[in-house]
PDB file of C-alpha atoms in Angstrom:
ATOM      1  CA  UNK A   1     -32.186  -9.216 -17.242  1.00 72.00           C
ATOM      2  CA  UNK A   2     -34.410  -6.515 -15.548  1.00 75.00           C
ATOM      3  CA  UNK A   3     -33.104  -3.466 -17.455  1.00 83.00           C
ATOM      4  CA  UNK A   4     -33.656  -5.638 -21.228  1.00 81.00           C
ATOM      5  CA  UNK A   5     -29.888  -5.256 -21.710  1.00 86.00           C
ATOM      6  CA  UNK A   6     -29.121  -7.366 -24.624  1.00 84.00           C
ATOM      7  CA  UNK A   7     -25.573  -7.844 -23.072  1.00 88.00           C
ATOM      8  CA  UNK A   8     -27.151 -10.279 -21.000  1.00 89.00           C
ATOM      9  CA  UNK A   9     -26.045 -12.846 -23.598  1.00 91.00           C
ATOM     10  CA  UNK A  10     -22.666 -12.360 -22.750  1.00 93.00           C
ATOM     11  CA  UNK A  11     -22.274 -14.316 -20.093  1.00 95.00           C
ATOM     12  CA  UNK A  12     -23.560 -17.262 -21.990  1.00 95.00           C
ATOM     13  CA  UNK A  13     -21.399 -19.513 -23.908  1.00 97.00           C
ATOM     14  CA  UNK A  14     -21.226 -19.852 -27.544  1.00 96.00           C
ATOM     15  CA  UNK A  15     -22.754 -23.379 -27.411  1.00 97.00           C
ATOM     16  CA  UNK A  16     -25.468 -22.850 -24.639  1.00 97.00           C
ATOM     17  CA  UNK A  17     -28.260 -25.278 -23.803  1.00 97.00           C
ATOM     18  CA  UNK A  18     -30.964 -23.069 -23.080  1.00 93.00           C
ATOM     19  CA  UNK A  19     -34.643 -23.939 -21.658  1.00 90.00           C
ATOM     20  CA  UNK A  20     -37.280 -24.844 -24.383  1.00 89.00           C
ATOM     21  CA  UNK A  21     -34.727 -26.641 -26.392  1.00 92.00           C
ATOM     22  CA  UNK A  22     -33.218 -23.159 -27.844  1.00 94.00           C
ATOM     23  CA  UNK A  23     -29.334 -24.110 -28.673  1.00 96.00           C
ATOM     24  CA  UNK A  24     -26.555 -21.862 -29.173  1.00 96.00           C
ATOM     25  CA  UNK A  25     -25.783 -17.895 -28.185  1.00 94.00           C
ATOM     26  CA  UNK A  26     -26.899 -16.873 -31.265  1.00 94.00           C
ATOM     27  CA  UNK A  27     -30.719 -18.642 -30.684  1.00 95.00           C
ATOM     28  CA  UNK A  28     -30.700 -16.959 -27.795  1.00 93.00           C
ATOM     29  CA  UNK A  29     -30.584 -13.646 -28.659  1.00 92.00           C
ATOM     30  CA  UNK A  30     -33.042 -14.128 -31.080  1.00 93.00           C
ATOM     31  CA  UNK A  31     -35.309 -15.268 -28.172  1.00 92.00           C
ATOM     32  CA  UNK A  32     -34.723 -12.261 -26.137  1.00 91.00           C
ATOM     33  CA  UNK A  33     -35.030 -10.104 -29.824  1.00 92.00           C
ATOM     34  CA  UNK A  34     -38.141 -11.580 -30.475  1.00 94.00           C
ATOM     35  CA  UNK A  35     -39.919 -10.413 -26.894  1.00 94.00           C
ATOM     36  CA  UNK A  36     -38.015  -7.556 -26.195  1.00 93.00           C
ATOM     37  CA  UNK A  37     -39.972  -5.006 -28.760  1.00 95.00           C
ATOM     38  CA  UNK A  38     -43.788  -6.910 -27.110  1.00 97.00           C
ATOM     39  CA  UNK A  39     -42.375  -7.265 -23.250  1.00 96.00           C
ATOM     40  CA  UNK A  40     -40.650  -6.104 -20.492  1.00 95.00           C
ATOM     41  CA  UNK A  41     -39.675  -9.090 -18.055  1.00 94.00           C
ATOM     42  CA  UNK A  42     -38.143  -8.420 -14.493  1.00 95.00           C
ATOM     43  CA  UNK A  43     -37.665 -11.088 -11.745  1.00 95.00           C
ATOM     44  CA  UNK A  44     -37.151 -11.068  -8.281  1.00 97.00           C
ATOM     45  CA  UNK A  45     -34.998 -13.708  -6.847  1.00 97.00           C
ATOM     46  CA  UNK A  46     -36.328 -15.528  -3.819  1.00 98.00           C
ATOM     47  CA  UNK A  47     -33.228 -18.034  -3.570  1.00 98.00           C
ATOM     48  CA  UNK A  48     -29.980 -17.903  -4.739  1.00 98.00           C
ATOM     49  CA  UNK A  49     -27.047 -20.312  -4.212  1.00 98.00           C
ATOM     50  CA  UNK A  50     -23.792 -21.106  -6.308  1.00 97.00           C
ATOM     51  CA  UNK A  51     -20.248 -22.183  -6.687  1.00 97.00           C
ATOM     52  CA  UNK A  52     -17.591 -22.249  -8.954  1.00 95.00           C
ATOM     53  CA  UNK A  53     -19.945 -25.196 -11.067  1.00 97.00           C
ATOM     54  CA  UNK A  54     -22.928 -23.487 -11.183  1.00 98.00           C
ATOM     55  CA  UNK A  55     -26.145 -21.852  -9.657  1.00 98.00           C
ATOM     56  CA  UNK A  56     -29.247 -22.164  -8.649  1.00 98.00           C
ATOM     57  CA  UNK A  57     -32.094 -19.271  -7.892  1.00 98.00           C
ATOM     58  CA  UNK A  58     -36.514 -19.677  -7.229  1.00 98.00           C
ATOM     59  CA  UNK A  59     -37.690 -16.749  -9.010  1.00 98.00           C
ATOM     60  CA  UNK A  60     -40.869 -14.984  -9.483  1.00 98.00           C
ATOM     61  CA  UNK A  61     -40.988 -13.424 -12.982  1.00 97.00           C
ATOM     62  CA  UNK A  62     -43.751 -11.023 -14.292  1.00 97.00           C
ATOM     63  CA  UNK A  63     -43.937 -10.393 -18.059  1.00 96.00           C
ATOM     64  CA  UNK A  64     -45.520  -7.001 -18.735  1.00 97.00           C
ATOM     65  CA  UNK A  65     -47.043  -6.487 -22.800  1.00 97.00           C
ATOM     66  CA  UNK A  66     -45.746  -3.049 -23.731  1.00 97.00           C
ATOM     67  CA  UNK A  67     -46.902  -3.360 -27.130  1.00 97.00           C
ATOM     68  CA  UNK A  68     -50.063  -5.231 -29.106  1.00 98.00           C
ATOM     69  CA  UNK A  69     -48.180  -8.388 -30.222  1.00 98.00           C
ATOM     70  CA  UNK A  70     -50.497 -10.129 -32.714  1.00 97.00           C
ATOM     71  CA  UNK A  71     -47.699 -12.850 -33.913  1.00 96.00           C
ATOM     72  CA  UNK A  72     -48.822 -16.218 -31.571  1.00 96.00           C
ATOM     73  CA  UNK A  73     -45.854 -17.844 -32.327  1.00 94.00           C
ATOM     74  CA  UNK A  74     -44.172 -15.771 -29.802  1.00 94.00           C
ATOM     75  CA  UNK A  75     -45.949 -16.008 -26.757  1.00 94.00           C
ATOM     76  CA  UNK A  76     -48.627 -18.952 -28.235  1.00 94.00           C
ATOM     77  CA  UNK A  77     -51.270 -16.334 -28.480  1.00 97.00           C
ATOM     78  CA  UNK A  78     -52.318 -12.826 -29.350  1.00 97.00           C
ATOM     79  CA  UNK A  79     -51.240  -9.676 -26.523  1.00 97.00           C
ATOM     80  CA  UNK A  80     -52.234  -6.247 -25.869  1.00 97.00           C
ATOM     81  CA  UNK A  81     -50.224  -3.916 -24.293  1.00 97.00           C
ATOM     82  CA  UNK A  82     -51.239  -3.622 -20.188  1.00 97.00           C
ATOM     83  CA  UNK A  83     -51.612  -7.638 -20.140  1.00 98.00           C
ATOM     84  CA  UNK A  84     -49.058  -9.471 -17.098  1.00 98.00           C
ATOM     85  CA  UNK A  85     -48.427 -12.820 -16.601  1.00 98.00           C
ATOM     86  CA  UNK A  86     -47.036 -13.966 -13.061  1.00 98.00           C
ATOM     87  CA  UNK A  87     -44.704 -17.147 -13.052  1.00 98.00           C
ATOM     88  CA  UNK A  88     -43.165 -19.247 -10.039  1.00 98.00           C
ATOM     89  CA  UNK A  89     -39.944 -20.951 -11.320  1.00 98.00           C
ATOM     90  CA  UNK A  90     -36.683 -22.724 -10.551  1.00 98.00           C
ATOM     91  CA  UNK A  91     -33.536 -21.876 -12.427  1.00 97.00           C
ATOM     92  CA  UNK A  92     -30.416 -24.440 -12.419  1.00 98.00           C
ATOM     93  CA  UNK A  93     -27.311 -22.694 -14.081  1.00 97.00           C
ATOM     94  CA  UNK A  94     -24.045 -25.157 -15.266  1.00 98.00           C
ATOM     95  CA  UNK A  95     -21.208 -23.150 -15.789  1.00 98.00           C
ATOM     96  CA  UNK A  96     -17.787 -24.071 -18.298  1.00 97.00           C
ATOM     97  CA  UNK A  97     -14.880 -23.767 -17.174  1.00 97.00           C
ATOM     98  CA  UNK A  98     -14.479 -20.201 -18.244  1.00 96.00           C
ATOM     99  CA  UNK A  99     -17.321 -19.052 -15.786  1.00 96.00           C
ATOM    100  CA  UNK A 100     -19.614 -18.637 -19.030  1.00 97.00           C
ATOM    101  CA  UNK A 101     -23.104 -20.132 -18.686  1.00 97.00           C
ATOM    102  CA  UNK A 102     -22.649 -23.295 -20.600  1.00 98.00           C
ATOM    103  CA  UNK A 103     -26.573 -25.159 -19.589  1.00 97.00           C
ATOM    104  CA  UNK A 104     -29.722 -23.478 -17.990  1.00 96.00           C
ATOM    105  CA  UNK A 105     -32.198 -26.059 -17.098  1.00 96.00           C
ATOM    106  CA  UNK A 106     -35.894 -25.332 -15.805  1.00 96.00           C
ATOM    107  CA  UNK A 107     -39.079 -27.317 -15.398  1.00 96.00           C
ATOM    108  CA  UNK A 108     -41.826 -25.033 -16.960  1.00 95.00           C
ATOM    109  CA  UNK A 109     -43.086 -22.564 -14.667  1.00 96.00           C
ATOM    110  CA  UNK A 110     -45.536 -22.453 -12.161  1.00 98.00           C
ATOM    111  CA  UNK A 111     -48.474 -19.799 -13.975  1.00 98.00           C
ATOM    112  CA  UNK A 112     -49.532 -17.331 -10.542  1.00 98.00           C
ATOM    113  CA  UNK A 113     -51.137 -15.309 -12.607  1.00 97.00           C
ATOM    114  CA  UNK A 114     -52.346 -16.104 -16.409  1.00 97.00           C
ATOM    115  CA  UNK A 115     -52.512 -12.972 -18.797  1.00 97.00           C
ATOM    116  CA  UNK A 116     -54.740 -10.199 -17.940  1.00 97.00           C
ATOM    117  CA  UNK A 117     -54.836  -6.999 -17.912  1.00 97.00           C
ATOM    118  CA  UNK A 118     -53.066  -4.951 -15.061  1.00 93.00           C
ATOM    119  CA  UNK A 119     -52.855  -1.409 -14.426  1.00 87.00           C
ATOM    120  CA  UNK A 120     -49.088   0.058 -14.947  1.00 78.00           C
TER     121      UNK A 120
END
């Protein structure tokens, strides 16, 4: 997820249940292709536990604009590159039984720090 790797779809199965009602591997990617040219997106895991069923991880994620992003269906609103958003967020991960990510499920995130500008 941190290096933008598109291959991070791959360990999602073809009928995933993703957060914000986005269905299917192929949705997906079109999620991450739709931020990836505007964002960059790392997290840092605070808590991580799992088992052969699934996972679960707290997470702080910060969203850095790379480039102006005028389309608001995107991110619900206009960005310019240098803006960062701050989130505080809980991640519950069902796995198939072929290991594949089959269901992530997340209550919206907890905003630490709305868009503004930040220096690189």
């Amino acid at each position: 997820m941190n290096a933008s790797d598109p291959k991070v779809v791959d360990f999602y199965a073809d009928d995933i249940k993703f957060v914000m009602n986005i269905r299917g591997k192929a949705e997906v990617s079109n999620f991450y292709a739709r931020q990836r040219p505007y964002v960059r997106e790392t997290l840092d895991v605070l808590f991580f536990c799992s088992d052969a069923t699934g996972a679960a991880a707290e997470v702080h994620s910060k969203l850095r604009c790379i480039k102006d992003c005028d389309d608001t269906t995107i991110f619900g609103r206009p960005l310019k590159a240098g803006e960062v958003q701050r989130t505080h967020g809980f991640l519950l991960y069902v796995l198939n039984d072929r290991g594949l990510i089959a269901e992530i499920k997340a209550p919206p995130p907890e905003i630490l720090q709305p868009w503004r500008i930040e220096a690189a």
